[in-house]
Short mmCIF file of C-alpha atoms in Angstrom, two decimals:
data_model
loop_
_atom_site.label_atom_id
_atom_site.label_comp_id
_atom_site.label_asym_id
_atom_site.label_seq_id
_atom_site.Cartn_x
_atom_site.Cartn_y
_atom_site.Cartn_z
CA UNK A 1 0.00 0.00 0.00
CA UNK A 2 1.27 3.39 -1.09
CA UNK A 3 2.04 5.82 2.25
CA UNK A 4 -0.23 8.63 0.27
CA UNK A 5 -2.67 7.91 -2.31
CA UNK A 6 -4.43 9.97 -4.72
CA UNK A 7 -6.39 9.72 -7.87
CA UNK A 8 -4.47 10.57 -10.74
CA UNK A 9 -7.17 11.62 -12.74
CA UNK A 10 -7.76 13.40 -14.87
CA UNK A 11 -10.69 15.37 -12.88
CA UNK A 12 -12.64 17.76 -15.65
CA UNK A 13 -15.00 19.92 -14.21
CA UNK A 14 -16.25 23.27 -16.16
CA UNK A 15 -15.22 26.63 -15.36
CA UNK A 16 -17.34 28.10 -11.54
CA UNK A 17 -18.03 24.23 -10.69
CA UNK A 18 -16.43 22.89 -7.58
CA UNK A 19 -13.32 21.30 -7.74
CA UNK A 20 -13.33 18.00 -5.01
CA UNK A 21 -9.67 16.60 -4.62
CA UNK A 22 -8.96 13.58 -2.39
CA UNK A 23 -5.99 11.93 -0.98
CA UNK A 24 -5.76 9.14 1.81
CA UNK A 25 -2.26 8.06 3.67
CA UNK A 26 -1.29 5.08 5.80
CA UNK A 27 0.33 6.46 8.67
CA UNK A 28 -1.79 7.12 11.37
CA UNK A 29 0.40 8.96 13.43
CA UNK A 30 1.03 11.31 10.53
CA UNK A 31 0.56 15.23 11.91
CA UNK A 32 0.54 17.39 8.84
CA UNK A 33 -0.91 17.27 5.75
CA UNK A 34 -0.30 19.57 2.70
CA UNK A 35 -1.70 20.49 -0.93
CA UNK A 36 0.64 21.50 -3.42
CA UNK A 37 -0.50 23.07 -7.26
CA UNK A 38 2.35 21.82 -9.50
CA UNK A 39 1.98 23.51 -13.63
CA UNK A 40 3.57 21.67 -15.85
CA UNK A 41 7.37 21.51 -16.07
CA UNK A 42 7.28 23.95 -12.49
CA UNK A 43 7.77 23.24 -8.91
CA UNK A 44 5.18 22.54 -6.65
CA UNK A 45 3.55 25.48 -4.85
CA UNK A 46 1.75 25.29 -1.27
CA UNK A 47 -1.53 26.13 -1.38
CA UNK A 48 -2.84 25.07 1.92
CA UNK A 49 -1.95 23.29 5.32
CA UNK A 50 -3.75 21.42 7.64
CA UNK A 51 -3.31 20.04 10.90
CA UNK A 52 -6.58 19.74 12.83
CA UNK A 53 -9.28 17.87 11.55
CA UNK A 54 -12.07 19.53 10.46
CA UNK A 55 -12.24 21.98 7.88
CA UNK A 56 -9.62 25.17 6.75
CA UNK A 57 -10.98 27.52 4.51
CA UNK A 58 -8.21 29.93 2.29
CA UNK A 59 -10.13 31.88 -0.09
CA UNK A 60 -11.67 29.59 -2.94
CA UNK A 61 -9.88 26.88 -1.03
CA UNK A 62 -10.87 24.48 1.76
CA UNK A 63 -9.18 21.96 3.14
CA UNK A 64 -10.62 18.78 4.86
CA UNK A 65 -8.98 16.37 7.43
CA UNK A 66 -10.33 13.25 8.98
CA UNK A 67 -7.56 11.64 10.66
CA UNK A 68 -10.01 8.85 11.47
CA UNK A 69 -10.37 7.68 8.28
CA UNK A 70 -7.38 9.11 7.21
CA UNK A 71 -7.94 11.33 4.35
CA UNK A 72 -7.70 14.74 3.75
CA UNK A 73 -9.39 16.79 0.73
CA UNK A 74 -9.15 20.19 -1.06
CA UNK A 75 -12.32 22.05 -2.06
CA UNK A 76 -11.91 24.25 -4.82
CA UNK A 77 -14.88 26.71 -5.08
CA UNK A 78 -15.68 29.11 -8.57
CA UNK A 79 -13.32 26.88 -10.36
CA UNK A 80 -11.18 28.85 -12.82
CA UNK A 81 -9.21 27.91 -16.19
CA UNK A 82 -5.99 28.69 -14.46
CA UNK A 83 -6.44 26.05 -11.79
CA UNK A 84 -6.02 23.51 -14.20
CA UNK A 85 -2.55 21.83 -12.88
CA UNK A 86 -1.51 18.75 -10.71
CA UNK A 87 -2.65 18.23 -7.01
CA UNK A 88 -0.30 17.06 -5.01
CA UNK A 89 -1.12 15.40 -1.53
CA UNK A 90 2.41 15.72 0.92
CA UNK A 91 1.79 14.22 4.40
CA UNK A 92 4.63 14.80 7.16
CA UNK A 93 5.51 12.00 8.21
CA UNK A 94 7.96 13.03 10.99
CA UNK A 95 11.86 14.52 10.47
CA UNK A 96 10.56 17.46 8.37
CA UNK A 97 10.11 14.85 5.86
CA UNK A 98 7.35 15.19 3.14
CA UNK A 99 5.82 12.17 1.09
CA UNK A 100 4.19 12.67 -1.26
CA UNK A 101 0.70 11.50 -3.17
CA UNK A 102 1.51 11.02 -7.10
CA UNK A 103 -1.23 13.74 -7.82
CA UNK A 104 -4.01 14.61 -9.26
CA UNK A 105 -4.43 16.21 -12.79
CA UNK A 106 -7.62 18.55 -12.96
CA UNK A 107 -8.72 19.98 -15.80
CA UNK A 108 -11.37 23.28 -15.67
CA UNK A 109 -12.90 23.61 -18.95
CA UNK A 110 -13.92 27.63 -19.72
CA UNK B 1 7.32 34.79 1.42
CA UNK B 2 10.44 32.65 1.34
CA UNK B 3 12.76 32.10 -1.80
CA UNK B 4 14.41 29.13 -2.95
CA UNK B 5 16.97 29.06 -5.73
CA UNK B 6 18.17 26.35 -7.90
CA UNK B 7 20.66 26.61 -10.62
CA UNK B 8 21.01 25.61 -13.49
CA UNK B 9 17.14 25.10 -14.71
CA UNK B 10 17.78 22.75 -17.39
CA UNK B 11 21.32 21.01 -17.95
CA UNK B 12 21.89 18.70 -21.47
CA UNK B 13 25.18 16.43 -20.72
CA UNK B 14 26.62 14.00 -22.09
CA UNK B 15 26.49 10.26 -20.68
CA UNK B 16 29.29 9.20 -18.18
CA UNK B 17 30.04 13.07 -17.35
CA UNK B 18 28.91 14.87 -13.68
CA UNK B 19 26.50 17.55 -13.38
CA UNK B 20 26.18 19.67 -10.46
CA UNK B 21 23.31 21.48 -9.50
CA UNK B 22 22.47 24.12 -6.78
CA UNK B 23 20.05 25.22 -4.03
CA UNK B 24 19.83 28.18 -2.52
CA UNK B 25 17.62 29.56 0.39
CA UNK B 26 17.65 33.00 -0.44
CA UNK B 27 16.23 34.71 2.50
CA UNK B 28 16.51 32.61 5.39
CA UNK B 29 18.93 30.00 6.99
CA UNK B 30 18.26 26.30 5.90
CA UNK B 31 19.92 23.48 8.27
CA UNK B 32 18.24 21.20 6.34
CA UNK B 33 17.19 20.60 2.97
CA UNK B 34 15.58 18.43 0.65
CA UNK B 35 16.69 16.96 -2.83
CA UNK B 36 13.22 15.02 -4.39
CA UNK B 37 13.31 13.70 -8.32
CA UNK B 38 10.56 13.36 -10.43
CA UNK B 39 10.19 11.50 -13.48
CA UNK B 40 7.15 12.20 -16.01
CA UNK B 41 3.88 11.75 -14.56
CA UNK B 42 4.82 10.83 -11.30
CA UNK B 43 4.96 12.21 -8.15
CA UNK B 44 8.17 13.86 -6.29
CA UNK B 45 10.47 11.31 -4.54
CA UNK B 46 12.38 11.98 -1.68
CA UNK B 47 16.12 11.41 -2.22
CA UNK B 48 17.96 12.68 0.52
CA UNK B 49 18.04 15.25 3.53
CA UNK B 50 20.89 17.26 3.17
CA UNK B 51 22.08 18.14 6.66
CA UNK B 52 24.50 21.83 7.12
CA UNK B 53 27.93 20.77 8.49
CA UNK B 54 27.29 16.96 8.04
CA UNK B 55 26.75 14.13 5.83
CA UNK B 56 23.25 13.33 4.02
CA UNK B 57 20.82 11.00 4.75
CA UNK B 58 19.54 9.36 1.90
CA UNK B 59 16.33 7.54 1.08
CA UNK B 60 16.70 3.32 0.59
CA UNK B 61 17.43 2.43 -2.93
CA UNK B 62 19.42 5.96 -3.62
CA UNK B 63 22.80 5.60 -4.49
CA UNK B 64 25.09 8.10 -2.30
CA UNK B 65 28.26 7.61 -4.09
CA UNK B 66 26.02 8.52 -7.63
CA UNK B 67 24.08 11.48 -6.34
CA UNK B 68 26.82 13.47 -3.87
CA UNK B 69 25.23 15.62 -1.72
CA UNK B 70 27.00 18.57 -0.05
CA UNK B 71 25.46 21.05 2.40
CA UNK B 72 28.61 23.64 3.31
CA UNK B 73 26.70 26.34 4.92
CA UNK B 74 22.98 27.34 5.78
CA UNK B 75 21.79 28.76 2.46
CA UNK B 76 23.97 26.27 -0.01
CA UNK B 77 23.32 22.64 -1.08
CA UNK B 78 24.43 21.02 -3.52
CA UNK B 79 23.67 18.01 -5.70
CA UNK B 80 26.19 16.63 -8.27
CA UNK B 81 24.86 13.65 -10.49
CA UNK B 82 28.09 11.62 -11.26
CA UNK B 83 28.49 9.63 -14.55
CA UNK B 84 25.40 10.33 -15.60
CA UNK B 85 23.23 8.09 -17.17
CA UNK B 86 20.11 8.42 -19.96
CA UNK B 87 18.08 6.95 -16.80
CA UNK B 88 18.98 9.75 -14.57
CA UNK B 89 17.48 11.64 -17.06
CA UNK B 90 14.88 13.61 -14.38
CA UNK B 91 13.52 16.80 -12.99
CA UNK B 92 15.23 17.56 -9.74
CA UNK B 93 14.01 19.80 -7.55
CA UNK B 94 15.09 21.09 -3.70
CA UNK B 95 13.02 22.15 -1.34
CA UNK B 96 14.38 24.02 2.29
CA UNK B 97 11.97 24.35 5.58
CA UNK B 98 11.89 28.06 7.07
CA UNK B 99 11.91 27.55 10.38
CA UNK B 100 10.21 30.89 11.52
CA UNK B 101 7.44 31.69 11.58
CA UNK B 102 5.60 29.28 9.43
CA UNK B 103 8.27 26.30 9.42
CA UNK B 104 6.58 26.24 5.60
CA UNK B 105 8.49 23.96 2.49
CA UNK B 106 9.72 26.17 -0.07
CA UNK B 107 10.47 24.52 -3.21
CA UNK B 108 12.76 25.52 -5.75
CA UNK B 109 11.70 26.19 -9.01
CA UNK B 110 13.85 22.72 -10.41
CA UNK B 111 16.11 21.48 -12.75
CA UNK B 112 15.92 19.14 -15.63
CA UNK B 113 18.57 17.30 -16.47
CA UNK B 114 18.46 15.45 -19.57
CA UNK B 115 21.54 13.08 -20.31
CA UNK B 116 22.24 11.93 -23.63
#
């Protein structure tokens, strides 16, 4: 079983729909959980972190964590064009080490 | 917010040759960072934690004496791919943890290194 999973998609919703990412990991004592957009040939860029369970709104964003069941989610609300990228999932699992989900692609169609 | 730096963006080299390639924190003081690869369509792997003033700790299945890590003071790592092969052929990127006030990942912006 991967540590982090994701769905790799590709998740195509149209342009102001909601955008409903997922990711589940296998380490129950994991603290920290973290989305990341990545474009296309770029580095990944944070757009949220969550610690608590329970929801974390940023924005368009919310994030989700259920460390019961062990998934967190990203809500993206008024989906745009320019959100189309990967969706990356990075759970800390202790040491200031990241691991991380292998992504998921959305597409937002205008 | 936080910068990281890596140079060069893209390197082309020639098989059996070294490439070296560098991470800077640009604005803050990095005692540790992080070298991840990623090949098309996957996700970033974890390599190795580059430690300031000591030797790297690298992930199972990463060879240390192939991927030299070297982390001489608190805003320079370095990673040097030696004898390069087609099948290191990968986007490398390095990512540094600011320790105040967010303790947030910064990523920097990566290098692809095609070998030939």
């Amino acid at each position: 079983q991967k540590e982090v999973e994701q769905n790799s998609g590709p998740l195509s919703v149209p342009e102001g729909a909601i955008a409903s990412l997922n990711c589940t990991y296998s380490d129950r004592g994991s603290q920290s959980f973290f989305w990341y957009r990545q474009y296309s040939g770029k580095s990944p860029e944070l757009i949220m972190f969550i610690y608590s369970n329970g929801d974390k709104e940023d924005g368009r964003f919310t994030a989700q964590l259920n460390k019961a069941s062990q998934y967190v989610s990203l809500l993206i609300r008024d989906s745009q064009p320019s959100d189309s990228a990967t969706y990356l999932c990075a759970v800390n699992t202790g040491f200031q080490k990241l691991v991380f989900g292998t992504g998921t692609r959305l597409l937002v169609s205008p | 917010g936080a910068v990281v730096s890596q140079h060069p963006s893209w390197v082309i080299c020639k098989s059996g040759t070294s490439v070296k390639i560098e991470c800077r924190s640009l604005d803050f003081q990095a005692t540790t960072m992080f070298w991840y690869r990623q090949f098309p369509k996957q996700s970033l792997m974890l390599m190795a934690t580059s430690n300031e003033g000591s030797k790297a700790t690298y992930e199972q299945g990463v060879e240390k004496d192939k991927f030299l890590i070297n982390h001489a003071s608190l805003t320079l790592s370095t990673l040097t791919v030696t004898s390069a092969h087609p099948e290191d052929s990968s986007f490398y990127i390095c990512s540094a943890r600011e320790l105040l006030p967010t303790g947030e990942l910064f990523f920097g912006e990566g290098s692809r290194l095609t070998v030939l």
